[in-house]
CSV table of C-alpha atoms in Angstrom, one decimal:
chain,number,residue,atom,x,y,z
A,12,ASN,CA,127.7,102.2,104.5
A,13,GLY,CA,125.3,104.3,106.5
A,14,ILE,CA,126.4,107.6,104.8
A,15,PRO,CA,123.4,109.8,103.9
A,16,ILE,CA,123.1,110.3,100.1
A,17,SER,CA,120.9,113.4,100.6
A,18,TYR,CA,119.3,115.6,103.2
A,19,LYS,CA,116.8,118.5,103.4
A,20,LEU,CA,116.1,120.9,106.2
A,21,PHE,CA,112.6,121.6,107.4
A,22,SER,CA,111.0,124.0,109.8
A,23,GLY,CA,111.0,122.7,113.4
A,24,ASN,CA,107.2,122.8,113.6
A,25,GLU,CA,106.7,120.5,110.6
A,26,THR,CA,105.9,116.9,111.6
A,27,ASP,CA,107.5,113.9,109.9
A,28,PRO,CA,104.5,113.0,107.7
A,29,LEU,CA,104.6,116.5,106.2
A,30,THR,CA,108.2,116.2,105.2
A,31,TYR,CA,107.7,112.8,103.5
A,32,LEU,CA,106.5,113.9,100.0
A,33,PRO,CA,108.9,116.9,99.5
A,34,ALA,CA,111.9,114.7,100.5
A,35,ILE,CA,110.9,111.9,98.1
A,36,LYS,CA,110.4,114.4,95.3
A,37,GLN,CA,113.9,115.9,95.9
A,38,VAL,CA,115.7,112.5,96.0
A,39,LYS,CA,114.0,111.4,92.8
A,40,ARG,CA,115.0,114.6,91.0
A,41,GLN,CA,118.5,114.7,92.4
A,42,PHE,CA,119.4,111.2,91.4
A,43,GLY,CA,117.2,110.8,88.3
A,44,LEU,CA,115.1,108.0,89.7
A,45,GLU,CA,111.9,107.1,87.9
A,46,ARG,CA,110.4,104.9,90.6
A,47,VAL,CA,111.2,104.4,94.3
A,48,VAL,CA,109.9,102.0,96.9
A,49,VAL,CA,110.0,103.7,100.3
A,50,VAL,CA,110.5,101.8,103.5
A,51,ALA,CA,109.3,103.7,106.6
A,52,ASP,CA,107.6,103.3,109.9
A,53,LYS,CA,103.8,103.9,110.6
A,54,ALA,CA,104.2,107.6,111.0
A,55,MET,CA,104.5,108.0,107.2
A,56,ASN,CA,101.6,105.6,106.6
A,57,SER,CA,98.9,108.1,105.9
A,58,LYS,CA,96.2,108.1,103.2
A,59,LYS,CA,97.7,111.3,101.7
A,60,ASN,CA,101.2,109.8,101.4
A,61,VAL,CA,100.0,106.5,100.1
A,62,GLY,CA,97.8,108.2,97.6
A,63,ALA,CA,100.6,110.4,96.3
A,64,ASN,CA,102.9,107.4,96.0
A,65,HIS,CA,100.3,105.6,93.9
A,66,ALA,CA,99.7,108.7,91.7
A,67,ASN,CA,103.5,109.0,91.2
A,68,LYS,CA,103.8,105.3,90.4
A,69,ASP,CA,106.1,104.9,93.5
A,70,GLY,CA,105.9,102.0,95.9
A,71,TRP,CA,105.8,101.7,99.7
A,72,LEU,CA,106.5,99.3,102.5
A,73,PHE,CA,105.2,100.7,105.8
A,74,SER,CA,104.5,99.5,109.3
A,75,GLN,CA,100.8,99.5,109.9
A,76,LYS,CA,98.9,100.4,113.1
A,77,HIS,CA,96.8,97.5,114.3
A,78,ARG,CA,96.1,98.1,118.0
A,79,GLY,CA,93.3,100.1,119.4
A,80,ARG,CA,89.7,100.6,118.5
A,81,ARG,CA,90.3,103.8,116.6
A,82,GLY,CA,92.4,104.3,113.6
A,83,SER,CA,93.2,100.6,113.1
A,84,PRO,CA,91.8,98.9,110.0
A,85,LYS,CA,89.1,96.5,111.0
A,86,ASP,CA,89.9,94.1,108.1
A,87,ILE,CA,93.5,93.8,109.3
A,88,GLN,CA,92.4,93.2,113.0
A,89,ASP,CA,90.0,90.5,111.8
A,90,PHE,CA,92.7,88.9,109.8
A,91,ILE,CA,95.1,88.9,112.8
A,92,LEU,CA,92.5,87.2,115.0
A,93,LYS,CA,91.6,84.4,112.6
A,94,GLU,CA,93.3,81.3,113.9
A,95,ASP,CA,94.0,79.7,110.5
A,96,GLY,CA,96.7,80.5,108.0
A,97,TRP,CA,99.6,80.9,110.4
A,98,LEU,CA,103.0,79.4,109.5
A,99,TYR,CA,105.6,78.7,112.3
A,100,ASN,CA,109.3,78.4,112.4
A,101,LYS,CA,110.9,75.2,113.8
A,102,THR,CA,111.1,76.5,117.4
A,103,MET,CA,107.5,77.8,117.3
A,104,ASP,CA,108.4,81.2,118.7
A,105,PHE,CA,107.8,83.1,115.4
A,106,ALA,CA,104.9,83.0,113.0
A,107,TRP,CA,103.6,84.8,110.0
A,108,LYS,CA,100.7,85.0,107.5
A,109,SER,CA,99.8,87.3,104.6
A,110,MET,CA,96.9,88.5,102.5
A,111,ILE,CA,96.0,90.9,99.7
A,112,ARG,CA,93.6,93.7,100.7
A,113,VAL,CA,91.9,96.6,98.9
A,114,ARG,CA,92.7,99.9,100.8
A,115,ALA,CA,90.4,102.9,100.6
A,116,LEU,CA,92.2,106.2,100.2
A,117,GLU,CA,91.1,109.8,99.8
A,118,ASP,CA,88.6,110.9,97.1
A,119,GLY,CA,87.3,107.4,96.6
A,120,LEU,CA,90.6,106.0,95.4
A,121,GLU,CA,91.4,102.3,96.1
A,122,VAL,CA,94.7,100.5,95.9
A,123,LYS,CA,95.8,96.9,96.5
A,124,GLU,CA,98.3,96.2,99.3
A,125,LYS,CA,100.0,93.0,100.5
A,126,VAL,CA,99.6,92.7,104.3
A,127,LEU,CA,102.2,90.7,106.3
A,128,VAL,CA,101.3,89.9,109.9
A,129,THR,CA,104.0,88.4,112.1
A,130,TRP,CA,104.0,87.2,115.7
A,131,ASN,CA,107.1,87.1,117.9
A,132,GLU,CA,107.1,85.3,121.3
A,133,LYS,CA,109.8,87.5,122.8
A,134,TYR,CA,107.9,90.6,121.6
A,135,ALA,CA,104.7,89.2,123.2
A,136,LEU,CA,106.4,88.6,126.5
A,137,ARG,CA,107.8,92.1,126.5
A,138,GLU,CA,104.4,93.7,125.8
A,139,LYS,CA,102.8,91.7,128.6
A,140,LYS,CA,105.4,92.9,131.0
A,141,ARG,CA,104.8,96.5,130.0
A,142,ARG,CA,101.1,96.1,130.3
A,143,ASP,CA,101.4,94.5,133.7
A,144,GLY,CA,103.4,97.6,134.8
A,145,ALA,CA,100.7,99.9,133.4
A,146,LEU,CA,98.0,97.9,135.2
A,147,ASP,CA,99.9,98.1,138.4
A,148,TYR,CA,100.0,101.9,138.0
A,149,ALA,CA,96.4,102.0,136.9
A,150,SER,CA,95.3,100.1,140.1
A,151,LYS,CA,96.7,103.0,142.1
A,152,LEU,CA,94.8,105.5,140.1
A,153,THR,CA,91.4,104.1,141.1
A,154,ASN,CA,91.8,106.6,143.9
A,155,ALA,CA,90.0,109.6,142.4
A,156,GLU,CA,92.4,112.1,144.1
A,157,LEU,CA,95.5,110.4,142.7
A,158,PHE,CA,93.8,110.2,139.3
A,159,ARG,CA,93.3,113.9,139.1
A,160,GLN,CA,96.9,114.7,140.2
A,161,THR,CA,98.7,112.7,137.5
A,162,ALA,CA,99.1,113.8,133.9
A,163,LYS,CA,100.6,110.4,132.8
A,164,ARG,CA,98.4,108.6,130.3
A,165,GLY,CA,100.1,105.1,130.4
A,166,GLY,CA,97.8,103.4,132.9
A,167,LYS,CA,94.7,105.5,132.3
A,168,ARG,CA,93.8,103.6,129.1
A,169,TYR,CA,92.8,100.7,131.4
A,170,LEU,CA,90.5,102.7,133.6
A,171,GLU,CA,86.8,103.4,133.4
A,172,LEU,CA,85.2,106.4,135.1
A,173,PHE,CA,81.7,106.4,136.4
A,174,TYR,CA,80.3,109.7,137.5
A,175,GLU,CA,77.2,108.0,138.8
A,176,ASP,CA,77.6,105.5,141.7
A,177,PRO,CA,76.4,102.2,140.3
A,178,ILE,CA,74.8,101.2,143.6
A,179,THR,CA,73.4,104.5,145.1
A,180,LYS,CA,72.9,106.2,141.7
A,181,GLU,CA,74.4,109.3,143.4
A,182,LEU,CA,76.2,111.8,141.0
A,183,ARG,CA,79.9,112.1,141.9
A,184,PRO,CA,81.4,114.8,139.5
A,185,PHE,CA,84.4,115.4,141.8
A,186,SER,CA,85.0,111.9,143.1
A,187,PRO,CA,84.0,109.4,140.3
A,188,VAL,CA,84.0,105.7,140.8
A,189,ILE,CA,87.1,104.4,138.9
A,190,LYS,CA,87.5,100.8,137.9
A,191,ILE,CA,89.9,98.7,135.7
A,192,ASN,CA,88.4,98.4,132.2
A,193,GLU,CA,88.5,94.6,131.7
A,194,ASP,CA,87.2,94.8,128.1
A,195,GLN,CA,90.0,97.1,127.0
A,196,LEU,CA,92.5,94.8,128.8
A,197,ALA,CA,91.2,91.7,127.0
A,198,PHE,CA,91.1,93.5,123.7
A,199,ASP,CA,94.8,94.6,123.9
A,200,GLU,CA,96.0,91.1,125.0
A,201,GLN,CA,94.8,89.7,121.7
A,202,PHE,CA,97.5,91.6,119.8
A,203,ASP,CA,100.5,90.8,122.0
A,204,GLY,CA,103.6,90.0,119.9
A,205,ILE,CA,101.9,91.1,116.6
A,206,ASN,CA,103.6,93.4,114.0
A,207,VAL,CA,102.0,94.4,110.7
A,208,LEU,CA,103.6,95.5,107.5
A,209,VAL,CA,101.8,96.7,104.3
A,210,THR,CA,103.3,97.1,100.8
A,211,SER,CA,102.4,98.0,97.3
A,212,GLU,CA,104.7,95.4,96.0
A,213,LEU,CA,102.3,92.5,95.7
A,214,ASP,CA,104.9,90.1,94.3
A,215,MET,CA,107.4,90.5,97.2
A,216,SER,CA,107.7,87.3,99.2
A,217,GLU,CA,107.2,87.4,103.0
A,218,GLU,CA,110.9,86.9,103.5
A,219,GLU,CA,111.8,89.8,101.2
A,220,ILE,CA,109.3,92.1,103.0
A,221,MET,CA,110.7,91.2,106.4
A,222,ALA,CA,114.3,91.6,105.2
A,223,ALA,CA,113.6,95.0,103.6
A,224,TYR,CA,111.9,96.4,106.7
A,225,SER,CA,114.6,95.1,109.1
A,226,GLU,CA,117.1,97.4,107.4
A,227,LEU,CA,115.3,100.4,109.0
A,228,TYR,CA,117.6,100.2,112.0
A,229,ARG,CA,120.4,101.5,109.7
A,230,ILE,CA,118.5,104.8,109.3
A,231,GLU,CA,118.3,105.2,113.1
A,232,GLU,CA,122.0,104.4,113.2
A,233,CYS,CA,122.6,107.0,110.5
A,234,PHE,CA,120.7,109.7,112.5
A,235,ARG,CA,122.9,109.1,115.6
A,236,ILE,CA,126.1,109.4,113.5
A,237,THR,CA,124.8,112.6,111.7
A,238,LYS,CA,123.8,114.3,114.9
């Protein structure tokens, strides 16, 4: 019914991932639970938290980072970009596929995870619209003076800075040549509409995984009511 069953207060300077393990420990002790399967967003999806879950024989169902060239598992990115294996709904605006992977954790530990990749057409269109806005902003920042004046990062991810003029070879430390990074743009476009979930529960069906994760909105609702 959206009513919190437990809560714990933490210092204001403790980030969410650091509160995860103490909170799970408290809930298990308070309600006498032997095993829990935690559903959470990607902020909790760290090697430390997953490793502790595995050691405590608990399960997890987390959102997984898949964009970007840093911090995103290469095996998952490769799986996303493979054209085969996709299953579509009748209207062809939603698709999914899954695989089992071996995930490397800390201290040489490895665990098996089920990976569910979904594609949503509405989500893809929304991401394209956002990126177009970022590109429009980035195009204005090709002016070196404007680039220095702004602290916003949104459009800067699509810019390349050259401190040596590509034609004259002149060094320009205070007025670099700034261009749109077409490689980064093409890389990001490949993942439009994609969402990735990972779980320790290898026997869960794709439908069960999606249904369980979709319940997360109730937590956000609960936060608003509690506040």
